[in-house]
Amino acid sequence: MSADDQKKSAAMRAVEMVEPGMRLGLGTGSTAAYFVKLLGERVKAGLSVSGVPTSDATRKLAEQCGIPLTTLDEVTELDVTFDGADEVDGDLRLIKGGGGALLREKIVAMASDRVVIMADESKLVEQLGAFKLPIEVVPFGLGATREMIEVLSSDAGCEGEISLRSTSDGKPFVTDNGNYILDCDFGRIPDPEELEDSYRFIPGVVECGLFIDLCDIAIIGGEDGLQIIEAQKDDDEDMA
Ligand code: 5RP
């Protein structure tokens, strides 16, 4: 089974969790796109839901699929967000932002009662960090911000090249929020909580792609079928 098929089968399982009337967060990336298309089919068949997209790309796709959309100004709390991830560890800590949508993804995830992550099995890792950690930064003061990220990351045990994400024509990649992305090639992140905390001291950092204590359920597609991992939380309900 290809990685794409695994993503699709995770999305197929996830879309079954959607119930009438739910307010949904709609993630970004190829796995989330499978989910949005499948959700669109259910909407065409009569399901009534509303969604908050996490990127302009997802908003366009959701519109094409006929999914009613809303905003976090109209609806400040969501029932469930369905999104993909670049890495997922055994404690359901994530690296996200490969598609550059990490800020809106984190805002939408924080506003949601539940977060369901869909992924292929290559995303499941023992330790976060092989995937370059994306950090969204404001363009002003980029050099100084990069240097502070280097110093505070090193204090948290993370060292490696920090590169400005660029587009295929060599220009800086600009997020939907008008910011830049720095991709940090740490290889391994020994203490994700400490690292995330340390970035809060840097004024030019908008958000980093570490998602900690946000994911409730991970649906992982694999060669041997689906694996469903639930976070151990006191108030957990069995959603899967
Ligand atoms: C976008 C993301 C995506 O969820 C992540 O990059 C996974 O993408 P894909 O489903 O295409 O593998 O965080 O910012």
Coordinates of N, CA and C and ligand atoms in Angstrom, one line a residue:
M1 N 0.8 -1.2 0.0 CA 0.0 0.0 0.0 C 0.9 1.3 0.0
S2 N 0.6 2.2 -0.9 CA 1.5 3.4 -1.0 C 1.2 4.3 0.2
A3 N 2.1 5.3 0.4 CA 1.8 6.3 1.5 C 0.5 7.0 1.2
D4 N 0.2 7.3 -0.1 CA -1.0 8.0 -0.4 C -2.2 7.2 -0.1
D5 N -2.2 5.9 -0.4 CA -3.3 5.0 0.0 C -3.5 4.9 1.5
Q6 N -2.3 4.9 2.2 CA -2.4 4.9 3.7 C -3.1 6.2 4.2
K7 N -2.7 7.3 3.6 CA -3.3 8.6 4.0 C -4.8 8.6 3.7
K8 N -5.2 8.0 2.6 CA -6.6 8.0 2.2 C -7.4 7.1 3.1
S9 N -6.8 6.0 3.5 CA -7.6 5.1 4.4 C -7.7 5.7 5.8
A10 N -6.7 6.4 6.2 CA -6.9 7.2 7.5 C -8.0 8.2 7.4
A11 N -8.0 8.9 6.3 CA -9.1 9.9 6.1 C -10.4 9.3 6.0
M12 N -10.5 8.1 5.4 CA -11.8 7.4 5.3 C -12.3 7.1 6.7
R13 N -11.4 6.6 7.6 CA -11.8 6.2 8.9 C -12.3 7.5 9.7
A14 N -11.5 8.6 9.5 CA -11.8 9.8 10.2 C -13.1 10.4 9.8
V15 N -13.5 10.4 8.6 CA -14.7 11.0 8.1 C -15.9 10.3 8.7
E16 N -15.7 9.1 9.1 CA -16.8 8.3 9.8 C -17.1 8.9 11.2
M17 N -16.2 9.6 11.8 CA -16.4 10.2 13.1 C -17.2 11.5 13.1
V18 N -17.4 12.0 11.9 CA -18.2 13.3 11.8 C -19.7 13.0 12.0
E19 N -20.3 13.8 12.9 CA -21.7 13.7 13.2 C -22.4 15.0 12.8
P20 N -23.7 14.8 12.5 CA -24.5 16.0 12.0 C -24.4 17.1 13.0
G21 N -24.3 18.3 12.5 CA -24.3 19.5 13.3 C -22.9 19.9 13.8
M22 N -21.9 19.1 13.6 CA -20.6 19.4 14.1 C -19.9 20.6 13.5
R23 N -19.2 21.3 14.3 CA -18.4 22.5 13.8 C -17.0 21.9 13.7
L24 N -16.4 22.0 12.5 CA -15.1 21.2 12.3 C -14.0 22.2 11.9
G25 N -12.8 21.8 12.4 CA -11.6 22.5 11.9 C -11.1 21.6 10.7
L26 N -10.7 22.3 9.6 CA -10.3 21.5 8.4 C -8.8 21.8 8.2
G27 N -8.0 20.7 8.3 CA -6.5 20.9 8.3 C -6.0 21.1 6.8
T28 N -4.7 21.1 6.7 CA -4.0 21.5 5.5 C -3.0 20.4 5.1
G29 N -2.9 20.1 3.8 CA -1.9 19.1 3.4 C -2.7 18.0 2.6
S30 N -1.9 17.1 2.1 CA -2.5 16.1 1.2 C -3.5 15.1 2.0
T31 N -3.2 14.8 3.2 CA -4.0 13.9 4.0 C -5.3 14.6 4.3
A32 N -5.2 15.9 4.8 CA -6.4 16.7 5.1 C -7.2 16.9 3.8
A33 N -6.6 17.0 2.7 CA -7.3 17.2 1.4 C -8.2 16.0 1.1
Y34 N -7.6 14.8 1.4 CA -8.5 13.6 1.2 C -9.7 13.7 2.1
F35 N -9.5 14.1 3.4 CA -10.6 14.2 4.3 C -11.6 15.2 3.8
V36 N -11.2 16.3 3.3 CA -12.1 17.4 2.9 C -13.0 16.9 1.7
K37 N -12.3 16.1 0.8 CA -13.1 15.6 -0.4 C -14.1 14.6 0.1
L38 N -13.7 13.7 1.0 CA -14.7 12.7 1.5 C -15.8 13.4 2.3
L39 N -15.4 14.4 3.1 CA -16.5 15.2 3.8 C -17.4 15.8 2.8
G40 N -16.9 16.3 1.7 CA -17.7 16.9 0.7 C -18.8 16.0 0.2
E41 N -18.3 14.7 0.0 CA -19.3 13.7 -0.5 C -20.4 13.5 0.5
R42 N -20.1 13.5 1.8 CA -21.1 13.3 2.9 C -22.0 14.5 2.9
V43 N -21.5 15.7 2.7 CA -22.3 16.9 2.7 C -23.3 16.8 1.5
K44 N -22.8 16.4 0.3 CA -23.7 16.3 -0.8 C -24.8 15.3 -0.6
A45 N -24.5 14.3 0.3 CA -25.5 13.3 0.6 C -26.4 13.8 1.7
G46 N -26.2 15.0 2.2 CA -27.2 15.6 3.2 C -26.7 15.9 4.5
L47 N -25.4 15.6 4.8 CA -24.9 15.9 6.2 C -24.7 17.4 6.4
S48 N -25.2 17.8 7.5 CA -25.1 19.3 7.8 C -24.0 19.5 8.8
V49 N -22.9 20.2 8.4 CA -21.8 20.6 9.2 C -21.3 21.9 8.8
S50 N -20.4 22.5 9.6 CA -19.7 23.7 9.1 C -18.2 23.5 9.4
G51 N -17.4 24.2 8.6 CA -16.0 24.0 8.8 C -15.2 25.3 8.8
V52 N -14.1 25.3 9.6 CA -13.2 26.5 9.6 C -11.9 25.9 8.9
P53 N -11.5 26.4 7.7 CA -10.3 26.0 7.1 C -9.0 26.6 7.7
T54 N -7.9 25.8 7.6 CA -6.7 26.3 8.3 C -5.7 26.9 7.2
S55 N -6.2 27.1 6.0 CA -5.3 27.7 5.0 C -6.2 28.2 3.9
D56 N -5.7 29.1 3.0 CA -6.4 29.5 1.8 C -6.6 28.3 0.9
A57 N -5.6 27.4 0.8 CA -5.7 26.3 -0.1 C -6.9 25.4 0.4
T58 N -7.0 25.1 1.7 CA -8.1 24.3 2.2 C -9.5 25.0 2.0
R59 N -9.5 26.3 2.2 CA -10.7 27.1 2.0 C -11.2 26.9 0.6
K60 N -10.3 27.0 -0.4 CA -10.7 26.8 -1.8 C -11.2 25.4 -2.1
L61 N -10.5 24.4 -1.6 CA -10.9 23.0 -1.8 C -12.3 22.8 -1.1
A62 N -12.5 23.3 0.1 CA -13.7 23.1 0.8 C -14.9 23.7 0.1
E63 N -14.6 24.9 -0.5 CA -15.7 25.6 -1.3 C -16.0 24.8 -2.5
Q64 N -15.0 24.3 -3.2 CA -15.3 23.4 -4.4 C -16.1 22.2 -4.0
C65 N -15.9 21.7 -2.8 CA -16.6 20.5 -2.4 C -17.9 20.8 -1.7
G66 N -18.3 22.0 -1.7 CA -19.6 22.4 -1.2 C -19.8 22.3 0.3
I67 N -18.7 22.4 1.0 CA -18.8 22.4 2.5 C -19.0 23.8 3.1
P68 N -20.1 24.0 3.8 CA -20.4 25.3 4.4 C -19.3 25.7 5.3
L69 N -18.8 26.9 5.1 CA -17.6 27.4 5.9 C -18.0 28.5 6.9
T70 N -17.3 28.6 8.0 CA -17.5 29.7 8.9 C -16.1 30.2 9.4
T71 N -16.1 31.0 10.4 CA -14.8 31.6 10.8 C -14.7 31.5 12.4
L72 N -13.6 31.7 12.9 CA -13.5 31.6 14.4 C -13.9 33.0 15.0
D73 N -14.4 33.9 14.2 CA -15.1 35.1 14.7 C -16.5 34.8 14.9
E74 N -17.1 34.0 14.0 CA -18.5 33.6 14.1 C -18.7 32.5 15.1
V75 N -17.8 31.6 15.1 CA -17.9 30.4 16.0 C -16.6 30.3 16.7
T76 N -16.6 30.5 18.0 CA -15.3 30.6 18.7 C -14.8 29.2 19.2
E77 N -15.7 28.2 19.2 CA -15.3 26.9 19.6 C -15.8 25.9 18.6
L78 N -14.9 24.9 18.4 CA -15.2 23.9 17.4 C -15.3 22.5 18.1
D79 N -16.0 21.6 17.4 CA -16.1 20.3 18.0 C -14.8 19.4 17.8
V80 N -14.5 19.3 16.5 CA -13.3 18.5 16.2 C -12.5 19.1 15.0
T81 N -11.2 19.0 15.1 CA -10.4 19.4 14.0 C -9.8 18.1 13.4
F82 N -9.8 18.0 12.1 CA -9.1 16.8 11.5 C -8.0 17.4 10.6
D83 N -6.8 16.9 10.9 CA -5.6 17.5 10.2 C -4.6 16.4 10.0
G84 N -3.6 16.7 9.2 CA -2.4 15.8 9.0 C -1.3 16.2 9.9
A85 N -0.1 15.5 9.8 CA 1.1 15.9 10.5 C 2.3 15.4 9.8
D86 N 3.4 16.0 10.1 CA 4.7 15.6 9.5 C 5.4 14.6 10.4
E87 N 5.2 14.7 11.7 CA 5.7 13.6 12.6 C 4.8 13.5 13.8
V88 N 4.6 12.2 14.3 CA 3.8 11.9 15.4 C 4.6 11.0 16.3
D89 N 4.8 11.4 17.6 CA 5.5 10.4 18.5 C 4.5 9.6 19.3
G90 N 5.0 8.7 20.2 CA 4.2 7.8 20.9 C 3.3 8.6 21.9
D91 N 3.7 9.8 22.3 CA 2.9 10.6 23.3 C 1.9 11.5 22.5
L92 N 1.8 11.3 21.2 CA 1.0 12.1 20.3 C 1.4 13.6 20.3
R93 N 2.7 13.8 20.5 CA 3.3 15.1 20.2 C 3.6 15.1 18.7
L94 N 3.5 16.3 18.1 CA 3.5 16.4 16.7 C 4.5 17.4 16.2
I95 N 5.1 17.2 15.0 CA 5.6 18.3 14.2 C 4.7 18.6 13.1
K96 N 4.3 19.8 12.9 CA 3.4 20.2 11.8 C 4.0 21.5 11.1
G97 N 3.5 21.8 9.9 CA 4.0 23.0 9.3 C 4.7 22.7 8.0
G98 N 4.8 21.4 7.6 CA 5.4 21.1 6.3 C 4.7 21.9 5.1
G99 N 3.4 22.1 5.3 CA 2.7 22.9 4.3 C 2.7 24.3 4.5
G100 N 3.3 24.8 5.6 CA 3.4 26.2 5.9 C 2.2 26.8 6.6
A101 N 1.2 25.9 7.1 CA 0.0 26.4 7.7 C 0.0 26.3 9.2
L102 N 1.1 26.1 9.8 CA 1.1 25.8 11.2 C 0.4 26.8 12.1
L103 N 0.5 28.1 11.8 CA -0.1 29.0 12.7 C -1.6 28.9 12.8
R104 N -2.2 28.9 11.6 CA -3.7 28.7 11.6 C -4.1 27.3 12.1
E105 N -3.3 26.3 11.8 CA -3.6 25.0 12.3 C -3.6 25.0 13.8
K106 N -2.6 25.7 14.4 CA -2.5 25.7 15.9 C -3.7 26.5 16.5
I107 N -4.0 27.6 15.9 CA -5.2 28.4 16.4 C -6.5 27.6 16.3
V108 N -6.7 26.9 15.2 CA -7.9 26.1 15.0 C -7.9 24.9 16.0
A109 N -6.7 24.2 16.1 CA -6.6 23.1 17.0 C -6.9 23.5 18.5
M110 N -6.4 24.7 18.9 CA -6.6 25.2 20.2 C -8.1 25.5 20.5
A111 N -8.8 25.8 19.4 CA -10.2 26.2 19.6 C -11.1 25.0 19.5
S112 N -10.5 23.8 19.4 CA -11.3 22.6 19.2 C -11.4 21.7 20.5
D113 N -12.5 21.1 20.7 CA -12.7 20.2 21.8 C -11.8 19.0 21.6
R114 N -11.7 18.5 20.3 CA -10.9 17.3 20.0 C -10.1 17.6 18.8
V115 N -8.9 17.0 18.7 CA -8.1 17.0 17.5 C -7.8 15.6 17.1
V116 N -8.1 15.3 15.8 CA -7.8 14.0 15.2 C -6.8 14.2 14.1
I117 N -5.7 13.5 14.3 CA -4.6 13.5 13.3 C -4.7 12.3 12.4
M118 N -4.6 12.5 11.1 CA -4.6 11.4 10.2 C -3.2 11.4 9.5
A119 N -2.6 10.2 9.3 CA -1.3 10.1 8.7 C -1.0 8.7 8.2
D120 N 0.0 8.7 7.3 CA 0.6 7.4 6.9 C 1.6 7.0 7.9
E121 N 2.0 5.7 7.9 CA 2.8 5.2 9.0 C 4.3 5.7 9.0
S122 N 4.7 6.3 7.9 CA 6.0 6.9 7.9 C 6.1 8.1 8.8
K123 N 5.0 8.7 9.2 CA 5.0 9.8 10.1 C 5.2 9.5 11.6
L124 N 5.0 8.2 11.9 CA 5.1 7.7 13.3 C 6.5 7.6 13.7
V125 N 7.0 8.3 14.7 CA 8.4 8.2 15.0 C 8.7 8.0 16.5
E126 N 9.8 7.5 16.8 CA 10.2 7.3 18.2 C 10.5 8.6 18.9
Q127 N 11.2 9.5 18.2 CA 11.6 10.8 18.7 C 11.4 11.8 17.6
L128 N 10.8 13.0 18.0 CA 10.6 14.1 17.0 C 11.9 14.7 16.6
G129 N 12.0 15.2 15.3 CA 13.1 16.0 14.9 C 13.8 15.6 13.6
A130 N 13.5 14.4 13.1 CA 14.1 14.1 11.8 C 13.5 15.0 10.7
F131 N 12.3 15.3 10.9 CA 11.6 16.3 10.0 C 12.0 17.7 10.5
K132 N 12.4 18.5 9.5 CA 12.9 19.9 9.9 C 11.8 20.7 10.6
L133 N 12.0 21.2 11.8 CA 11.0 21.9 12.6 C 10.7 23.2 11.9
P134 N 9.5 23.5 11.5 CA 9.1 24.8 10.9 C 8.8 25.8 12.0
I135 N 9.3 27.0 11.9 CA 9.0 28.1 12.8 C 8.6 29.3 12.0
E136 N 7.3 29.8 12.3 CA 6.8 30.9 11.5 C 7.4 32.2 12.2
V137 N 8.0 33.1 11.4 CA 8.6 34.3 12.0 C 8.2 35.5 11.2
V138 N 8.2 36.7 11.8 CA 7.8 37.9 11.1 C 9.1 38.3 10.3
P139 N 8.8 38.8 9.1 CA 10.0 39.2 8.2 C 10.9 40.2 8.9
F140 N 10.4 41.2 9.6 CA 11.2 42.2 10.2 C 12.2 41.6 11.2
G141 N 13.4 41.9 11.1 CA 14.4 41.5 12.1 C 14.8 40.0 11.9
L142 N 14.6 39.5 10.7 CA 14.9 38.0 10.4 C 16.2 37.5 11.0
G143 N 17.3 38.3 10.7 CA 18.6 37.8 11.1 C 18.7 37.7 12.6
A144 N 18.3 38.7 13.3 CA 18.3 38.7 14.8 C 17.5 37.5 15.3
T145 N 16.3 37.4 14.7 CA 15.4 36.3 15.2 C 16.0 34.9 15.0
R146 N 16.6 34.7 13.8 CA 17.3 33.5 13.5 C 18.4 33.2 14.5
E147 N 19.2 34.2 14.9 CA 20.3 34.0 15.8 C 19.7 33.6 17.2
M148 N 18.6 34.3 17.6 CA 18.1 33.9 18.9 C 17.5 32.5 18.9
I149 N 16.9 32.1 17.8 CA 16.4 30.7 17.7 C 17.6 29.8 17.9
E150 N 18.7 30.1 17.2 CA 19.9 29.2 17.2 C 20.4 29.0 18.7
V151 N 20.5 30.2 19.4 CA 21.0 30.1 20.8 C 20.1 29.4 21.7
L152 N 18.8 29.7 21.7 CA 17.8 29.1 22.6 C 17.6 27.6 22.3
S153 N 17.7 27.3 21.0 CA 17.5 25.9 20.6 C 18.7 25.1 21.1
S154 N 19.9 25.7 21.0 CA 21.1 25.0 21.5 C 21.0 24.8 23.0
D155 N 20.5 25.8 23.7 CA 20.3 25.6 25.2 C 19.4 24.4 25.5
A156 N 18.4 24.2 24.6 CA 17.5 23.1 24.8 C 18.0 21.8 24.1
G157 N 19.2 21.8 23.7 CA 19.9 20.5 23.2 C 19.6 20.3 21.8
C158 N 19.3 21.3 21.0 CA 19.0 21.2 19.6 C 19.9 22.0 18.7
E159 N 20.7 21.4 17.9 CA 21.6 22.1 17.0 C 21.4 21.6 15.6
G160 N 21.6 22.5 14.6 CA 21.5 22.1 13.2 C 21.2 23.3 12.3
E161 N 21.3 23.1 11.0 CA 21.1 24.2 10.1 C 19.7 24.8 10.2
I162 N 19.6 26.1 10.1 CA 18.3 26.7 10.2 C 18.2 27.5 8.9
S163 N 17.3 27.1 8.0 CA 17.2 27.7 6.7 C 15.9 28.4 6.4
L164 N 15.9 29.5 5.6 CA 14.7 30.2 5.3 C 14.0 29.4 4.2
R165 N 12.7 29.1 4.4 CA 12.0 28.3 3.4 C 11.8 29.2 2.1
S166 N 12.1 28.6 1.0 CA 11.9 29.4 -0.3 C 11.0 28.6 -1.3
T167 N 10.5 29.4 -2.2 CA 9.7 28.8 -3.3 C 10.6 28.3 -4.4
S168 N 10.0 27.6 -5.4 CA 10.8 27.0 -6.5 C 11.5 28.1 -7.3
D169 N 11.0 29.4 -7.2 CA 11.8 30.4 -8.0 C 12.7 31.2 -7.1
G170 N 13.0 30.6 -5.9 CA 14.1 31.2 -5.0 C 13.7 32.3 -4.1
K171 N 12.4 32.7 -4.2 CA 11.9 33.8 -3.3 C 11.5 33.2 -2.0
P172 N 11.5 34.0 -0.9 CA 11.1 33.5 0.4 C 9.6 33.0 0.3
F173 N 9.4 31.8 0.9 CA 8.0 31.4 1.0 C 7.2 32.3 2.0
V174 N 6.1 32.8 1.6 CA 5.3 33.6 2.5 C 4.0 32.9 2.9
T175 N 3.8 32.9 4.2 CA 2.6 32.1 4.7 C 1.3 32.9 4.4
D176 N 0.2 32.3 4.6 CA -1.1 33.0 4.5 C -1.2 34.2 5.4
N177 N -0.3 34.3 6.4 CA -0.4 35.4 7.3 C 0.7 36.5 7.0
G178 N 1.4 36.3 5.9 CA 2.4 37.3 5.4 C 3.7 37.1 6.1
N179 N 4.0 36.0 6.7 CA 5.2 35.7 7.5 C 6.1 34.8 6.7
Y180 N 7.3 34.6 7.3 CA 8.3 33.6 6.7 C 8.3 32.4 7.6
I181 N 9.0 31.3 7.0 CA 9.2 30.1 7.7 C 10.7 29.8 7.8
L182 N 11.2 29.5 9.0 CA 12.5 29.0 9.2 C 12.4 27.5 9.4
D183 N 13.1 26.6 8.7 CA 13.1 25.2 8.9 C 14.4 24.8 9.6
C184 N 14.2 24.1 10.7 CA 15.3 23.8 11.6 C 15.7 22.3 11.6
D185 N 16.9 22.0 11.1 CA 17.3 20.7 10.9 C 18.0 20.1 12.1
F186 N 17.2 19.8 13.1 CA 17.8 19.4 14.4 C 18.2 17.9 14.5
G187 N 17.5 17.1 13.6 CA 17.8 15.7 13.7 C 17.0 15.0 14.8
R188 N 17.1 15.5 16.0 CA 16.4 15.0 17.1 C 16.1 16.1 18.1
I189 N 14.9 16.0 18.7 CA 14.5 17.0 19.7 C 14.3 16.3 21.0
P190 N 15.3 16.4 21.9 CA 15.2 15.6 23.2 C 14.1 16.0 24.1
D191 N 13.8 17.3 24.1 CA 12.7 17.8 25.1 C 11.8 18.8 24.3
P192 N 10.8 18.3 23.6 CA 10.0 19.2 22.8 C 9.3 20.3 23.6
E193 N 8.9 19.9 24.9 CA 8.2 20.9 25.7 C 9.1 22.1 26.0
E194 N 10.4 21.8 26.4 CA 11.4 22.8 26.7 C 11.6 23.7 25.5
L195 N 11.8 23.0 24.3 CA 12.1 23.8 23.1 C 10.9 24.7 22.8
E196 N 9.7 24.2 22.8 CA 8.6 25.1 22.5 C 8.5 26.3 23.5
D197 N 8.7 26.0 24.7 CA 8.7 27.1 25.8 C 9.7 28.1 25.5
S198 N 10.9 27.7 25.1 CA 12.0 28.7 24.9 C 11.7 29.7 23.8
Y199 N 11.0 29.2 22.8 CA 10.7 30.1 21.6 C 9.7 31.3 22.0
R200 N 9.0 31.1 23.2 CA 8.1 32.1 23.6 C 8.8 33.4 24.0
F201 N 10.1 33.3 24.3 CA 10.9 34.5 24.7 C 11.4 35.3 23.5
I202 N 11.2 34.8 22.2 CA 11.7 35.5 21.1 C 10.6 36.3 20.4
P203 N 10.7 37.6 20.4 CA 9.5 38.4 19.9 C 9.2 38.2 18.4
G204 N 10.3 37.8 17.6 CA 10.0 37.7 16.2 C 9.4 36.3 15.8
V205 N 9.4 35.4 16.8 CA 8.8 34.1 16.5 C 7.3 34.2 16.7
V206 N 6.5 33.8 15.7 CA 5.1 33.8 15.8 C 4.6 32.5 16.4
E207 N 5.0 31.4 15.9 CA 4.7 30.1 16.4 C 5.7 29.1 15.9
C208 N 5.8 28.0 16.6 CA 6.6 26.9 16.1 C 5.7 25.7 15.8
G209 N 6.3 24.7 15.0 CA 5.4 23.6 14.5 C 5.3 22.5 15.5
L210 N 5.8 22.7 16.8 CA 5.5 21.6 17.8 C 4.1 21.7 18.3
F211 N 3.4 20.6 18.2 CA 2.0 20.6 18.8 C 2.0 19.6 19.9
I212 N 2.0 20.1 21.1 CA 2.1 19.3 22.3 C 0.8 19.4 23.1
D213 N 0.3 18.2 23.6 CA -1.0 18.1 24.3 C -2.1 18.7 23.5
L214 N -2.1 18.6 22.2 CA -3.2 19.0 21.4 C -3.9 17.9 20.7
C215 N -3.2 16.8 20.4 CA -3.8 15.7 19.6 C -4.4 14.8 20.5
D216 N -5.7 14.4 20.3 CA -6.4 13.5 21.1 C -6.4 12.1 20.5
I217 N -6.5 12.0 19.2 CA -6.5 10.7 18.5 C -5.6 10.8 17.2
A218 N -4.8 9.8 17.0 CA -4.1 9.7 15.8 C -4.5 8.4 15.0
I219 N -4.9 8.6 13.8 CA -5.3 7.5 12.9 C -4.2 7.3 11.9
I220 N -3.5 6.2 12.1 CA -2.3 5.9 11.2 C -2.6 4.8 10.2
G221 N -2.5 5.2 9.0 CA -2.7 4.1 7.9 C -1.4 3.4 7.7
G222 N -1.5 2.1 7.6 CA -0.2 1.3 7.4 C -0.5 0.1 6.5
E223 N 0.6 -0.7 6.3 CA 0.6 -1.9 5.5 C -0.4 -2.9 6.0
D224 N -0.5 -2.9 7.4 CA -1.3 -3.9 8.0 C -2.7 -3.4 8.5
G225 N -3.0 -2.3 7.9 CA -4.3 -1.7 8.3 C -4.2 -0.4 9.1
L226 N -5.2 0.0 9.8 CA -5.2 1.2 10.5 C -4.8 1.0 12.0
Q227 N -4.1 1.9 12.5 CA -3.7 1.9 13.9 C -4.3 3.2 14.5
I228 N -5.1 3.0 15.6 CA -5.7 4.2 16.2 C -5.1 4.4 17.6
I229 N -4.4 5.5 17.8 CA -3.8 5.8 19.1 C -4.5 6.9 19.8
E230 N -4.9 6.7 21.0 CA -5.7 7.7 21.8 C -4.8 8.3 22.9
A231 N -4.9 9.6 23.1 CA -4.1 10.3 24.1 C -4.7 9.8 25.5
Q232 N -3.8 9.7 26.5 CA -4.3 9.4 27.8 C -4.6 10.7 28.5
K233 N -5.9 11.0 28.5 CA -6.3 12.3 29.2 C -7.5 11.9 30.1
D234 N -7.6 12.6 31.2 CA -8.6 12.3 32.2 C -10.0 12.4 31.7
D235 N -10.2 13.4 30.8 CA -11.6 13.7 30.3 C -11.9 13.0 29.0
D236 N -11.1 12.0 28.7 CA -11.2 11.4 27.3 C -12.5 10.7 27.2
E237 N -13.1 10.9 26.0 CA -14.3 10.1 25.6 C -13.8 9.2 24.5
D238 N -14.5 8.1 24.3 CA -14.1 7.2 23.2 C -14.7 7.7 21.9
M239 N -13.9 8.3 21.1 CA -14.4 8.9 19.9 C -14.3 7.9 18.7
A240 N -13.2 7.1 18.8 CA -12.9 6.2 17.7 C -13.9 5.0 17.7
Ligands
5RP1 C1 0.6 21.6 6.9 C2 0.8 20.5 7.7 C3 0.4 19.1 7.2 O1 -0.5 18.6 8.0 C4 1.6 18.2 7.1 O2 2.7 18.9 6.4 C5 1.3 16.9 6.6 O3 1.1 17.0 5.2 P1 0.7 15.7 4.3 O4 -0.7 15.3 4.8 O5 0.6 16.3 2.9 O6 1.7 14.7 4.5 O7 1.2 20.5 8.9 O8 1.1 22.8 7.5

